Each structure stands twice: as structure tokens, then as C-alpha cells.
Coordinates of C-alpha atoms in Angstrom, one line a residue:
M246 CA -28.3 -30.2 -24.6
Q247 CA -30.5 -33.3 -24.1
K248 CA -33.2 -33.2 -21.5
D249 CA -31.1 -35.6 -19.4
P250 CA -27.9 -33.7 -18.6
G251 CA -26.5 -36.6 -16.6
R252 CA -26.7 -38.9 -19.5
F253 CA -25.2 -36.3 -21.9
V254 CA -22.2 -35.9 -19.6
R255 CA -21.7 -39.7 -19.2
E256 CA -21.9 -40.2 -22.9
R257 CA -19.8 -37.3 -24.2
F258 CA -17.5 -36.1 -21.5
D259 CA -14.6 -38.4 -22.4
Q260 CA -14.9 -37.5 -26.1
A261 CA -15.0 -33.8 -25.2
I262 CA -11.8 -34.1 -23.2
K263 CA -10.1 -36.1 -26.0
N264 CA -11.2 -33.6 -28.8
Q265 CA -10.6 -30.6 -26.5
D266 CA -14.2 -29.5 -27.0
I267 CA -13.9 -28.0 -23.5
K268 CA -12.1 -24.7 -23.9
V269 CA -10.3 -22.5 -21.5
Y270 CA -11.9 -19.0 -21.4
Y271 CA -9.9 -16.3 -19.6
Q272 CA -11.6 -13.5 -17.7
P273 CA -9.3 -10.6 -16.9
E274 CA -8.7 -9.1 -13.4
V275 CA -7.3 -5.6 -13.1
R276 CA -5.3 -3.8 -10.4
A277 CA -7.6 -1.0 -9.0
L278 CA -4.6 1.3 -8.4
T279 CA -3.1 1.1 -11.9
G280 CA -5.9 -0.1 -14.2
R281 CA -3.5 -2.8 -15.6
I282 CA -4.5 -6.4 -16.1
C283 CA -2.9 -8.3 -13.2
G284 CA -4.3 -11.8 -13.8
F285 CA -7.0 -14.0 -15.4
E286 CA -9.4 -16.6 -14.1
A287 CA -9.5 -19.8 -16.2
L288 CA -13.2 -20.8 -16.9
A289 CA -14.4 -24.0 -18.5
R290 CA -16.6 -23.6 -21.6
W291 CA -17.9 -26.8 -23.3
I292 CA -18.5 -26.2 -27.0
D293 CA -20.1 -29.3 -28.4
P294 CA -20.0 -29.9 -32.2
V295 CA -23.7 -30.6 -32.2
E296 CA -25.2 -28.9 -29.2
G297 CA -23.0 -25.8 -29.3
M298 CA -22.1 -23.9 -26.1
I299 CA -23.1 -25.7 -23.0
S300 CA -23.5 -23.8 -19.7
P301 CA -21.1 -24.6 -16.9
G302 CA -24.1 -24.6 -14.6
A303 CA -25.4 -27.6 -16.5
F304 CA -22.3 -29.9 -16.8
I305 CA -20.2 -29.0 -13.7
P306 CA -22.8 -30.2 -11.1
E307 CA -23.2 -33.4 -13.1
L308 CA -19.5 -34.0 -13.1
E309 CA -19.5 -33.5 -9.3
A310 CA -22.4 -35.8 -8.9
Q311 CA -20.7 -38.5 -11.0
G312 CA -17.4 -38.1 -9.2
R313 CA -15.5 -36.8 -12.3
I314 CA -15.0 -33.2 -11.5
R315 CA -11.3 -34.0 -10.7
E316 CA -10.8 -34.9 -14.4
L317 CA -12.1 -31.6 -15.6
D318 CA -10.1 -29.6 -13.1
L319 CA -6.8 -31.3 -13.9
Y320 CA -7.6 -31.0 -17.6
M321 CA -8.1 -27.2 -17.1
I322 CA -4.8 -26.9 -15.2
R323 CA -3.0 -28.7 -18.0
Q324 CA -4.5 -26.4 -20.6
V325 CA -3.6 -23.3 -18.6
C326 CA 0.0 -24.5 -18.2
A327 CA 0.3 -25.3 -21.9
G328 CA -1.2 -21.9 -22.7
Q329 CA 1.3 -20.1 -20.4
Q330 CA 4.1 -22.0 -22.1
R331 CA 3.0 -20.7 -25.5
I332 CA 2.7 -17.2 -24.2
E333 CA 6.2 -17.3 -22.8
R334 CA 7.7 -18.8 -25.9
A335 CA 6.1 -16.0 -27.9
G336 CA 7.9 -13.4 -25.8
L337 CA 4.6 -11.9 -24.4
T338 CA 4.1 -10.6 -20.9
L339 CA 3.0 -13.5 -18.6
T340 CA 0.7 -12.8 -15.7
R341 CA -1.0 -14.9 -13.1
T342 CA -3.9 -17.3 -13.9
S343 CA -6.3 -18.6 -11.3
V344 CA -7.7 -22.1 -11.6
N345 CA -10.7 -23.5 -9.7
L346 CA -10.6 -26.6 -7.6
S347 CA -13.6 -28.4 -6.1
R348 CA -13.9 -29.7 -2.5
L349 CA -14.3 -33.1 -4.1
D350 CA -10.8 -32.9 -5.7
F351 CA -9.3 -32.9 -2.2
E352 CA -11.4 -35.9 -1.2
A353 CA -10.7 -37.9 -4.3
C354 CA -6.9 -37.8 -4.5
D355 CA -3.8 -36.0 -3.4
I356 CA -4.8 -33.0 -5.6
F357 CA -1.7 -31.1 -4.6
S358 CA 0.6 -33.8 -6.0
E359 CA -1.5 -34.0 -9.1
V360 CA -1.2 -30.2 -9.8
E361 CA 2.5 -30.2 -9.0
A362 CA 3.1 -32.9 -11.5
I363 CA 1.4 -31.0 -14.3
R364 CA 3.1 -27.7 -13.3
Q365 CA 6.6 -29.3 -13.4
E366 CA 5.8 -31.2 -16.6
Y367 CA 5.3 -27.8 -18.3
G368 CA 8.1 -26.0 -16.5
R369 CA 5.8 -23.5 -14.9
K370 CA 6.7 -21.4 -11.8
I371 CA 4.4 -21.6 -8.8
G372 CA 3.9 -17.9 -8.8
Y373 CA 2.0 -18.0 -12.1
L374 CA -0.9 -20.2 -10.8
N375 CA -3.4 -19.3 -8.1
I376 CA -5.8 -21.9 -6.5
E377 CA -9.4 -20.8 -6.2
I378 CA -11.8 -22.7 -3.9
T379 CA -15.5 -21.7 -3.9
E380 CA -16.9 -20.5 -0.5
S381 CA -19.6 -23.2 -0.5
A382 CA -16.8 -25.9 -0.3
F383 CA -16.1 -24.8 3.3
N384 CA -19.6 -25.6 4.7
R385 CA -18.3 -28.4 6.9
D386 CA -15.2 -29.3 8.8
D387 CA -13.1 -31.1 6.1
R388 CA -9.7 -32.3 7.2
A389 CA -8.7 -33.3 3.6
L390 CA -9.5 -29.8 2.4
A391 CA -7.6 -28.1 5.2
E392 CA -4.5 -30.3 4.7
G393 CA -4.6 -29.8 1.0
M394 CA -4.8 -26.1 1.3
K395 CA -1.9 -26.1 3.7
K396 CA 0.2 -28.0 1.2
F397 CA -0.5 -25.5 -1.6
R398 CA 0.3 -22.5 0.6
E399 CA 3.4 -23.9 2.1
A400 CA 4.7 -24.7 -1.5
G401 CA 4.1 -21.0 -2.4
Y402 CA 0.8 -21.1 -4.2
Q403 CA -1.8 -18.4 -3.4
V404 CA -5.1 -19.9 -2.2
W405 CA -8.2 -17.7 -2.8
M406 CA -11.7 -18.0 -1.5
D407 CA -14.2 -17.6 -4.4
D408 CA -17.7 -16.1 -3.9
F409 CA -17.0 -14.8 -0.4
G410 CA -20.2 -13.8 1.2
S411 CA -22.4 -16.1 -0.8
G412 CA -22.9 -18.6 2.0
Y413 CA -23.8 -18.5 5.7
S414 CA -20.5 -19.5 7.1
S415 CA -18.1 -17.0 5.4
L416 CA -16.9 -15.5 8.7
N417 CA -16.4 -18.9 10.3
N418 CA -14.3 -19.9 7.2
L419 CA -12.0 -16.9 7.8
K420 CA -11.6 -18.1 11.3
D421 CA -10.9 -21.7 10.5
Y422 CA -8.9 -21.5 7.2
T423 CA -6.1 -19.3 5.9
F424 CA -6.5 -17.5 2.6
D425 CA -4.4 -15.1 0.5
L426 CA -7.3 -13.3 -1.2
L427 CA -11.1 -13.0 -0.9
K428 CA -13.1 -12.8 -4.1
I429 CA -16.1 -10.8 -2.9
D430 CA -19.3 -12.3 -4.3
M431 CA -20.9 -10.3 -7.2
E432 CA -24.3 -10.2 -5.4
F433 CA -23.0 -7.3 -3.3
L434 CA -22.7 -5.2 -6.5
R435 CA -25.9 -6.4 -8.2
D436 CA -28.1 -3.7 -6.6
F437 CA -25.3 -1.3 -5.9
E438 CA -27.1 1.8 -7.0
E439 CA -30.5 1.0 -5.3
K440 CA -29.2 -0.4 -2.1
P441 CA -26.6 2.0 -0.5
Q442 CA -26.2 -0.5 2.4
S443 CA -24.1 -2.6 0.0
K444 CA -21.4 0.1 0.1
V445 CA -21.2 -0.2 3.9
I446 CA -21.0 -4.0 3.7
L447 CA -18.3 -3.9 1.0
A448 CA -16.2 -1.4 3.0
A449 CA -16.6 -3.5 6.1
I450 CA -15.4 -6.6 4.2
V451 CA -12.4 -4.8 2.7
N452 CA -11.5 -3.3 6.1
M453 CA -11.8 -6.7 7.8
A454 CA -9.7 -8.4 5.2
K455 CA -6.9 -5.8 5.5
Q456 CA -6.8 -6.3 9.3
L457 CA -6.5 -10.0 8.7
G458 CA -3.7 -9.5 6.2
I459 CA -5.9 -10.8 3.3
H460 CA -6.1 -9.2 -0.2
T461 CA -9.4 -8.5 -1.9
L462 CA -11.0 -8.8 -5.4
A463 CA -14.5 -7.7 -6.2
E464 CA -16.5 -9.8 -8.7
G465 CA -19.3 -8.6 -10.9
V466 CA -18.0 -5.1 -11.6
E467 CA -20.2 -3.5 -14.3
T468 CA -20.0 0.3 -14.0
Q469 CA -17.4 3.0 -13.6
T470 CA -19.2 4.2 -10.5
Q471 CA -18.5 0.8 -8.9
V472 CA -14.9 0.9 -10.0
A473 CA -14.4 4.3 -8.4
F474 CA -16.1 3.2 -5.1
L475 CA -14.1 0.0 -4.8
R476 CA -10.9 1.9 -5.5
D477 CA -11.7 4.5 -2.9
I478 CA -12.2 1.8 -0.2
G479 CA -9.0 0.0 -1.0
C480 CA -10.3 -3.1 -2.8
E481 CA -7.2 -4.2 -4.7
K482 CA -8.5 -6.1 -7.8
L483 CA -11.6 -5.9 -9.9
Q484 CA -13.3 -8.4 -12.2
G485 CA -16.5 -8.3 -14.2
Y486 CA -18.0 -7.5 -17.5
Y487 CA -17.0 -3.8 -17.2
I488 CA -13.4 -5.0 -17.0
G489 CA -13.7 -7.7 -19.6
R490 CA -15.7 -10.8 -20.6
P491 CA -14.3 -14.3 -20.6
A492 CA -12.7 -15.1 -24.0
P493 CA -10.5 -17.8 -25.4
M494 CA -6.8 -17.1 -25.6
D495 CA -6.6 -16.3 -29.3
E496 CA -9.2 -13.5 -28.8
D497 CA -7.8 -12.3 -25.6
I498 CA -5.3 -9.7 -24.5
M499 CA -2.7 -12.5 -24.0
S500 CA -2.5 -12.8 -27.8
G501 CA -0.5 -9.6 -27.7
R502 CA -3.1 -7.3 -29.2
K503 CA -2.5 -4.8 -26.4
E504 CA 0.7 -3.1 -25.3
A505 CA 2.9 -4.9 -22.8
E506 CA 2.5 -2.0 -20.3
D507 CA -1.3 -2.8 -20.1
I508 CA -0.4 -6.2 -18.5
E509 CA 1.2 -6.7 -15.1
D510 CA 4.0 -9.2 -15.1
A511 CA 3.4 -11.9 -12.5
T512 CA 6.7 -11.0 -10.8
E513 CA 5.1 -7.6 -9.9
D514 CA 2.4 -9.2 -7.8
A515 CA 4.4 -9.1 -4.5
Y516 CA 5.2 -5.4 -5.0
Y517 CA 1.6 -4.4 -5.5
G518 CA 0.6 -6.8 -2.8
D519 CA 2.7 -4.9 -0.3
I520 CA 1.0 -1.6 -1.5
G521 CA -2.4 -3.2 -1.3
S522 CA -1.9 -4.1 2.3
L523 CA -2.3 -0.5 3.3
N524 CA -5.7 -0.1 4.9
V525 CA -7.0 3.2 3.5
L526 CA -10.0 2.9 5.9
S527 CA -7.9 2.9 9.0
Y528 CA -7.4 5.8 11.4
F529 CA -3.7 5.0 11.5
P530 CA -3.0 3.7 7.9
L531 CA 0.8 4.1 8.2
Q532 CA 1.2 2.3 11.5
Y533 CA 2.6 -1.3 11.4
T534 CA 0.2 -3.6 13.2
D535 CA -0.2 -7.3 13.4
S536 CA -3.9 -7.0 14.2
G537 CA -6.3 -4.3 15.3
Y538 CA -9.8 -3.0 15.3
D539 CA -9.6 0.1 13.2
I540 CA -12.7 2.0 12.0
V541 CA -13.5 4.2 8.9
N542 CA -11.8 7.6 9.0
S543 CA -11.5 10.8 7.0
Q544 CA -7.7 11.1 7.4
K545 CA -6.0 12.8 4.4
L546 CA -4.3 9.9 2.8
A547 CA -2.4 9.4 -0.5
I548 CA -0.2 6.7 -2.1
L549 CA 2.7 8.1 -4.2
E550 CA 4.8 6.1 -6.6
L551 CA 8.4 7.1 -7.5
D552 CA 9.6 5.7 -10.9
H553 CA 13.1 4.9 -12.0
E554 CA 13.5 8.4 -13.5
G555 CA 12.8 10.1 -10.2
R556 CA 9.3 11.3 -11.0
F557 CA 6.3 10.9 -8.7
R558 CA 2.7 10.0 -9.5
Y559 CA -0.3 9.4 -7.3
L560 CA -1.7 5.9 -7.3
Y561 CA -4.4 6.8 -4.7
C562 CA -5.8 10.0 -3.1
N563 CA -8.8 9.8 -0.8
K564 CA -11.4 12.6 -0.9
A565 CA -10.1 14.3 2.2
Y566 CA -6.6 14.6 0.6
T567 CA -7.9 15.7 -2.8
D568 CA -10.1 18.4 -1.2
F569 CA -7.2 19.7 0.8
L570 CA -5.1 20.1 -2.3
R571 CA -7.8 22.0 -4.0
E572 CA -8.3 24.3 -1.0
S573 CA -4.5 24.9 -1.1
G574 CA -4.7 26.3 -4.6
F575 CA -4.3 23.2 -6.8
R576 CA -7.1 23.0 -9.3
R577 CA -6.1 19.5 -10.3
I578 CA -4.1 16.7 -8.7
E579 CA -1.8 16.8 -11.7
D580 CA -0.9 20.5 -10.9
S581 CA 0.5 19.4 -7.5
L582 CA 2.6 16.7 -9.3
T583 CA 4.0 19.3 -11.7
C584 CA 5.2 21.4 -8.7
L585 CA 6.7 18.2 -7.1
N586 CA 8.4 16.9 -10.2
D587 CA 9.3 19.9 -12.4
N588 CA 9.3 23.1 -10.3
P589 CA 9.5 22.3 -6.6
G590 CA 9.4 25.4 -4.3
G591 CA 10.5 25.3 -0.7
T592 CA 7.7 23.1 0.6
E593 CA 7.6 20.8 -2.4
R594 CA 11.4 20.5 -2.3
N595 CA 11.3 19.5 1.4
F596 CA 8.4 17.1 0.8
R597 CA 10.3 15.5 -2.0
H598 CA 13.4 15.2 0.1
M599 CA 11.4 13.7 3.0
L600 CA 10.1 11.0 0.6
L601 CA 13.6 10.2 -0.7
R602 CA 14.9 10.0 2.8
C603 CA 12.1 7.7 3.8
G604 CA 13.0 5.4 0.8
K605 CA 16.6 5.2 2.1
S606 CA 15.8 4.7 5.8
G607 CA 12.7 2.5 5.4
Q608 CA 11.4 4.2 8.5
L609 CA 8.4 6.5 9.3
E610 CA 9.5 10.0 8.3
G611 CA 7.8 13.3 8.8
M612 CA 7.9 17.1 8.3
D613 CA 5.9 20.1 9.3
C614 CA 5.1 23.0 7.1
V615 CA 2.6 25.8 6.3
L616 CA 0.4 25.2 3.3
A617 CA -2.0 27.9 2.2
G618 CA -1.9 29.4 5.7
N619 CA -2.5 26.0 7.4
V620 CA -0.1 24.5 9.9
C621 CA 0.4 21.0 8.7
N622 CA 2.2 17.8 9.6
I623 CA 3.0 15.2 6.9
K624 CA 4.2 11.7 7.6
C625 CA 5.2 9.0 5.1
R626 CA 6.2 5.4 5.1
L627 CA 7.8 3.2 2.4
L628 CA 5.1 0.7 1.4
A629 CA 6.9 -1.3 -1.3
E630 CA 10.0 -1.4 -3.5
N631 CA 10.3 -3.1 -6.8
T632 CA 14.0 -4.0 -7.1
Q633 CA 13.5 -5.0 -10.8
T634 CA 12.0 -1.8 -12.0
G635 CA 13.5 0.6 -9.3
Y636 CA 10.0 1.8 -8.4
R637 CA 9.2 2.8 -4.8
T638 CA 5.8 3.5 -3.3
Y639 CA 5.0 5.6 -0.3
G640 CA 2.0 6.1 2.0
V641 CA 1.4 9.7 2.9
V642 CA -0.8 11.1 5.7
L643 CA -1.4 14.8 6.0
T644 CA -2.7 16.4 9.2
N645 CA -4.0 19.9 9.1
F646 CA -3.6 21.3 12.6
S647 CA -5.4 24.5 11.7
D648 CA -8.6 22.4 11.4
F649 CA -8.5 22.0 15.2
T650 CA -8.1 25.6 16.1
L651 CA -11.0 27.5 17.5
L652 CA -10.7 30.6 15.4
H653 CA -11.8 33.2 17.9
Q654 CA -9.8 31.8 20.8
A655 CA -6.7 30.5 19.0
D656 CA -6.2 33.0 16.2
D657 CA -3.1 34.5 17.9
I658 CA -1.6 31.1 18.6
H659 CA -2.2 30.1 15.0
R660 CA -0.3 33.2 13.7
V661 CA 2.5 32.6 16.2
L662 CA 2.9 29.0 15.1
C663 CA 2.9 30.0 11.4
H664 CA 5.6 32.7 12.1
M665 CA 7.7 30.3 14.2
I666 CA 7.5 27.5 11.5
S667 CA 8.5 30.0 8.8
I668 CA 11.7 30.9 10.8
Y669 CA 13.0 27.6 12.3
N670 CA 14.2 24.4 10.7
R671 CA 13.4 22.3 13.7
V672 CA 12.1 22.6 17.2
D673 CA 12.7 20.0 20.0
L674 CA 11.4 19.9 23.5
F675 CA 13.6 18.6 26.4
T676 CA 11.9 17.7 29.7
E677 CA 13.3 17.6 33.2
S678 CA 12.7 13.8 33.2
G679 CA 15.3 13.4 30.5
M680 CA 13.0 12.8 27.6
V681 CA 13.1 14.5 24.2
E682 CA 10.2 15.1 21.8
N683 CA 10.4 16.6 18.3
V684 CA 7.8 19.4 18.0
Y685 CA 8.5 20.6 14.5
L686 CA 10.8 19.5 11.7
E687 CA 11.6 20.5 8.2
S688 CA 12.6 17.6 6.0
M689 CA 16.3 18.5 5.8
Q690 CA 17.2 16.6 9.0
G691 CA 15.9 13.4 10.5
R692 CA 13.4 12.9 13.3
I693 CA 15.9 11.3 15.7
T694 CA 13.5 11.2 18.6
D695 CA 11.3 8.5 17.0
D696 CA 13.4 5.6 18.3
V697 CA 15.8 7.3 20.7
H698 CA 14.4 9.4 23.6
S699 CA 17.0 10.0 26.3
V700 CA 18.8 13.3 26.1
S701 CA 22.3 11.9 25.9
E702 CA 21.5 9.4 23.1
V703 CA 19.7 12.1 21.1
L704 CA 22.5 14.6 21.4
E705 CA 25.1 12.0 20.5
R706 CA 23.2 10.7 17.5
Y707 CA 22.4 14.3 16.3
A708 CA 26.0 15.4 16.7
K709 CA 27.4 12.5 14.8
S710 CA 24.8 12.9 12.0
Y711 CA 24.8 16.7 11.5
I712 CA 27.6 18.5 13.4
V713 CA 31.1 18.8 11.9
P714 CA 33.6 16.7 14.0
E715 CA 35.7 19.6 15.2
E716 CA 32.7 21.3 16.8
R717 CA 31.1 18.4 18.5
Q718 CA 32.6 18.9 21.9
S719 CA 31.5 22.5 21.9
F720 CA 28.1 21.3 20.8
Y721 CA 27.9 18.9 23.8
R722 CA 28.9 21.7 26.2
F723 CA 26.3 24.1 24.7
Y724 CA 23.6 21.4 25.3
D725 CA 24.5 20.9 28.9
L726 CA 20.9 21.3 29.9
D727 CA 21.7 21.6 33.7
T728 CA 23.4 24.9 33.1
V729 CA 21.1 26.5 30.5
E730 CA 19.1 28.6 33.0
D731 CA 22.2 29.9 34.8
R732 CA 23.9 30.8 31.5
A733 CA 20.8 32.7 30.3
T734 CA 20.6 34.5 33.6
R735 CA 24.2 35.6 33.5
A736 CA 23.7 36.9 29.9
N737 CA 20.6 38.7 31.1
K738 CA 18.5 36.9 28.5
D739 CA 15.7 34.4 28.5
H740 CA 17.7 32.1 26.2
V741 CA 21.2 31.1 25.2
T742 CA 22.5 31.1 21.6
G743 CA 25.1 28.9 19.9
F744 CA 26.4 28.6 16.3
F745 CA 27.6 25.4 14.7
H746 CA 28.4 24.2 11.2
S747 CA 25.7 21.7 10.4
Y748 CA 25.0 19.2 7.7
D749 CA 21.6 18.4 6.2
E750 CA 20.5 15.1 4.8
S751 CA 21.9 15.9 1.3
G752 CA 25.4 16.7 2.8
R753 CA 25.1 20.4 2.4
L754 CA 27.1 22.3 5.1
S755 CA 26.0 25.6 6.5
L756 CA 26.3 27.7 9.7
Q757 CA 23.2 27.5 11.8
M758 CA 21.9 29.2 14.9
Y759 CA 20.9 27.1 17.9
L760 CA 18.7 28.6 20.7
L761 CA 17.9 27.0 24.0
I762 CA 14.9 28.6 25.8
P763 CA 14.2 27.4 29.4
F764 CA 10.7 27.9 30.7
I765 CA 8.3 26.4 33.2
M766 CA 4.9 24.9 32.4
D767 CA 2.5 23.3 34.9
G768 CA 5.3 23.4 37.4
R769 CA 7.7 21.4 35.2
K770 CA 11.0 22.7 33.9
L771 CA 11.3 22.5 30.1
I772 CA 13.8 23.6 27.5
L773 CA 12.8 24.4 23.9
S774 CA 15.6 23.9 21.3
C775 CA 15.2 25.8 18.1
V776 CA 17.4 25.6 15.0
R777 CA 17.5 28.0 12.1
D778 CA 19.6 29.1 9.2
I779 CA 21.5 32.4 9.4
D780 CA 20.2 34.5 6.5
G781 CA 22.9 35.2 3.9
V782 CA 25.5 33.0 5.5
G783 CA 26.6 29.7 4.0
M784 CA 30.0 28.5 5.2
A785 CA 31.7 30.6 7.8
L786 CA 35.2 30.3 9.1
P787 CA 35.8 29.8 12.8
E788 CA 37.2 33.3 13.2
D789 CA 34.0 34.7 11.6
I790 CA 31.7 33.2 14.2
V791 CA 32.5 35.8 16.9
E792 CA 31.6 38.6 14.4
I793 CA 28.4 36.8 13.5
M794 CA 27.4 36.2 17.1
E795 CA 28.0 39.9 17.9
A796 CA 25.8 40.9 14.9
C797 CA 23.0 38.7 16.2
Q798 CA 23.0 40.1 19.8

């Protein structure tokens, strides 16, 4: 380029636009969970017939200084829309493209209307374009910028902050403006290996963004180590030379050189956005919260995806979850998936059933079990469902209660718990104040007590869900908690026993034994309700129940 960049731009910019010497180069962005390309950033590259490639750092500041940056930005949007049109007509997978706008665009014109006119001219859907605004553009209170951003977001565009963390007012900008995604400045990764404090800062940014409901993308990714770390902390998207360098469309993946499954269709963005909203750094990652102040934790956490063929795969496992699986006898994560998908035993079958039930109910579901001698509780929540592909994704948190036992003091209690859990399908606790709490639950029945707590409501819902109609009145009489202690005393026992034909979630009907055990703890009267299958008995006729009861005395 000439020594005077300003003169060069004044003399040749119009001709460069006319001859399309300014090219759109596309830099890919990948989804951290899947490794698939989920979008591109459109970058301007001026290739002059005489001077060759001209650095954007040379001509973009000059265009801003001359008040002509708007012309470049609208030219780029027009080229992107035309390119998307060609991709669509070729029958290739079309994903999102991010286009950059300058703060000066918002001051010079109604940039929203200008972009909308181009989009509609080329018949593009809003969901295929993202608007990026550099962090430095927000260094002052700018009403035109705020109003323009609002128009874009209300119309359905995603508005991203580029180079987050590069300026001094990044946190103020999060307070004053609303964004859909933060592109974390590449400087945080530049000295990643030498400066471990960068990891703390990156984790804090991702954690903060998740709490604010904002998605994240890390720029400047150059190594597999960085990829692994960013994935572990829940950063959703990655961009950098390790992922892919900017390239023109005819050299890029959008030319169709790679398989369609390597590229994420733009319609899938909302699905993966819901998955990405899970804060893997939170103490309570499955809890629905509008806001909160969570801190880093070592909870055993995983993200499982169920495909349309009924097979599960892990999208994410944190180290605590992976370590526990290995301690439980699985040499590789894939081995646990083989058990879950192809050869489920009792625990895996119950776990699978819990996930499927969660997908139907859309509510938090849970189960208790013994894994490798550990008393465990597993909870899951449906994170997202793709109605087009039939895929569902679940967040799973595993709690190992045996971690909290003091081995010398609680060894007997631990053994008793393991024995009890191996016998009973569910255990519920009834208090004298009229409350009910589920203590232990296999996955074959639901955790009714999560949203219903009074005894009468719990019993009614349970009976209607699981007890055959002709036995419900007997069931209600059996669970008359005011008379349990007297009935046990008259029978000269410490409990009362009942037998009822019960359904599980799959609709299977079997005869089950119900035990009510009254006891006193800290001066309070409590009743423990335990339910178990009767070994060797499936369906039993009413006249057989007396014989069964006598055999169990």
C-alpha cells in the first residue's frame, strides 16, 4: 500500500467496491460440545490488483475516519446474503454468519432498516445473520447505538459483543446493554500456558455470562489443550486458527467439501443454545434460576443426548463424573454407554427409565441406587428437545452419599443403607405435621413429593397413578396414619403390612408389599413407608393375597 493509507482509500475504495476487490473471508466457529461448525464470522479482505492483500488494520480505521465505514459494512452484508442464497440453492447445509457493524453505522443512518432491506431483498431469514459489535464501541453512553441494538434484538437478530474484555468498561457494558453472546477476547488465551491465572479469569467470565443468561464464544483458540479447558468450563463456541483460518467461500467448508453432518444447520442453534445455558460451574447446575451467585464446584455432572433411535451419548462429563465412573469399574466412558444402550442391567435399566420419564414429564426426576458399593442419588433435568430431529438432551447430577460417611463411625449405617436400598423400591417419610418427604426412590415410579407435600394429596395422586382402581379404597384405609401405631400394637408388631397391585411407569402390573413403620425421633412421631416387590410373584388374584400374607408373617 502507498505510504499514505488515507489517500489510497479515498482514491481506490469506490473502485474496489465496484470490482468486488474486497472479498468476504469466512472464519469458522465450532460448537464445543459437538465439534461441529455452528457458524462463520464474515471478515473483509481487500485484495488490490496492484498492491495485493491489504490488512484490515490499514483500511478499516481510514474508512471510519472518512465516515465511509457504513458503505463497507452494508457491502459485506450484501455479499453474505448473496453467498447464503447460493449455498441454499446448491442444497448445502446453511448455518449462521456473523457480520460486524461499527458504532459509526448507528450514528450515520438507521442501520437496522438498511440491513433489513438487504436481508429481505435476498430472501434471507433473520436467524441466519448475527450482528457483532466490537466492545470498544461501547466506551460511551450512545443513545443511537442502544436504540439500534434494541431494534435488532426485538426483530429476532442475535447481537454479540466482540472482543469482550479488551477494554476497561466491559462490565459496565454488560450492565447497560443486552447481548446474546460474548466473544471473549483472544488475549486471554495468548499466554494461556505461562499464565495460569488466565484460566481463572476465563472460568469467571463464563460463569458470570451463564448467570446473566448470555452465551459465550472464545476467540484465538490455537491448541487442543485450550479446547479441552474451554469445553470443561462450559464455553459454548470456539474460534481461532486451531479451528480454522479465514478463507473465501470457494475454498471453505461451505463449498460442500465436508460432509453435511460436520456443519450445524442454523435451525439447531436454539436447541444447542438451551443446552449451553447449563452452568457447569454452578453448585446447583440443574436448578432453574433467573439469577444467582453460584461458585465453582466439583459436583459430578454430565450432559447426555438421546438420539431418534433411542441411543444415548455423552456430550459432556466433568472430571468428577468421569473419575466416579472409573472408580465404579468402567475403564472408559464408552463402556458405561455400552451398558446403557446395549446391555442394561438393573441400575442401568432404571437410570435409562428415569431419563425417558424425565423427557416425558419435563420435570426434575431422580433415583437412588448402589453403584460399586456406594449409596448414590442421581437427578436429571431435560435441557433441550429438538422437535425436528427427535433428539433430547439431559443434565445429570450424581451425588455419592458414601463420600460423606466417616468410615469408622458410620460403617454400620452405610451397610444398613445399602441393604435397605437393595430390598425396597421406594421409601417415604410421613411427619406428624402432615408433610411427606421421599427418602429413596428407584426409577420405576415418580417422585410425587417434589410438588405435592400434604399427606392427603400425595396419597390421592399416588393411588390414581399406581394402584389398581378396585383396590384404592383399601389403600386409603391402609394409609390411615392416625391408626398405624394402634394397628401395629394389636398385631404385636412394630409395623403394619399391606399388599396392593401396583403399576410402574411402564404400565407393568405386579403385587407389591407396603410396610408402614411408626417410630419416634427427637420427640416427633414419624412413619416410614417402604415398598418392595414380592419375590417370585407377578400378578396375584385377590383370593391369593391372604395366602401370600400368611406366608410373609
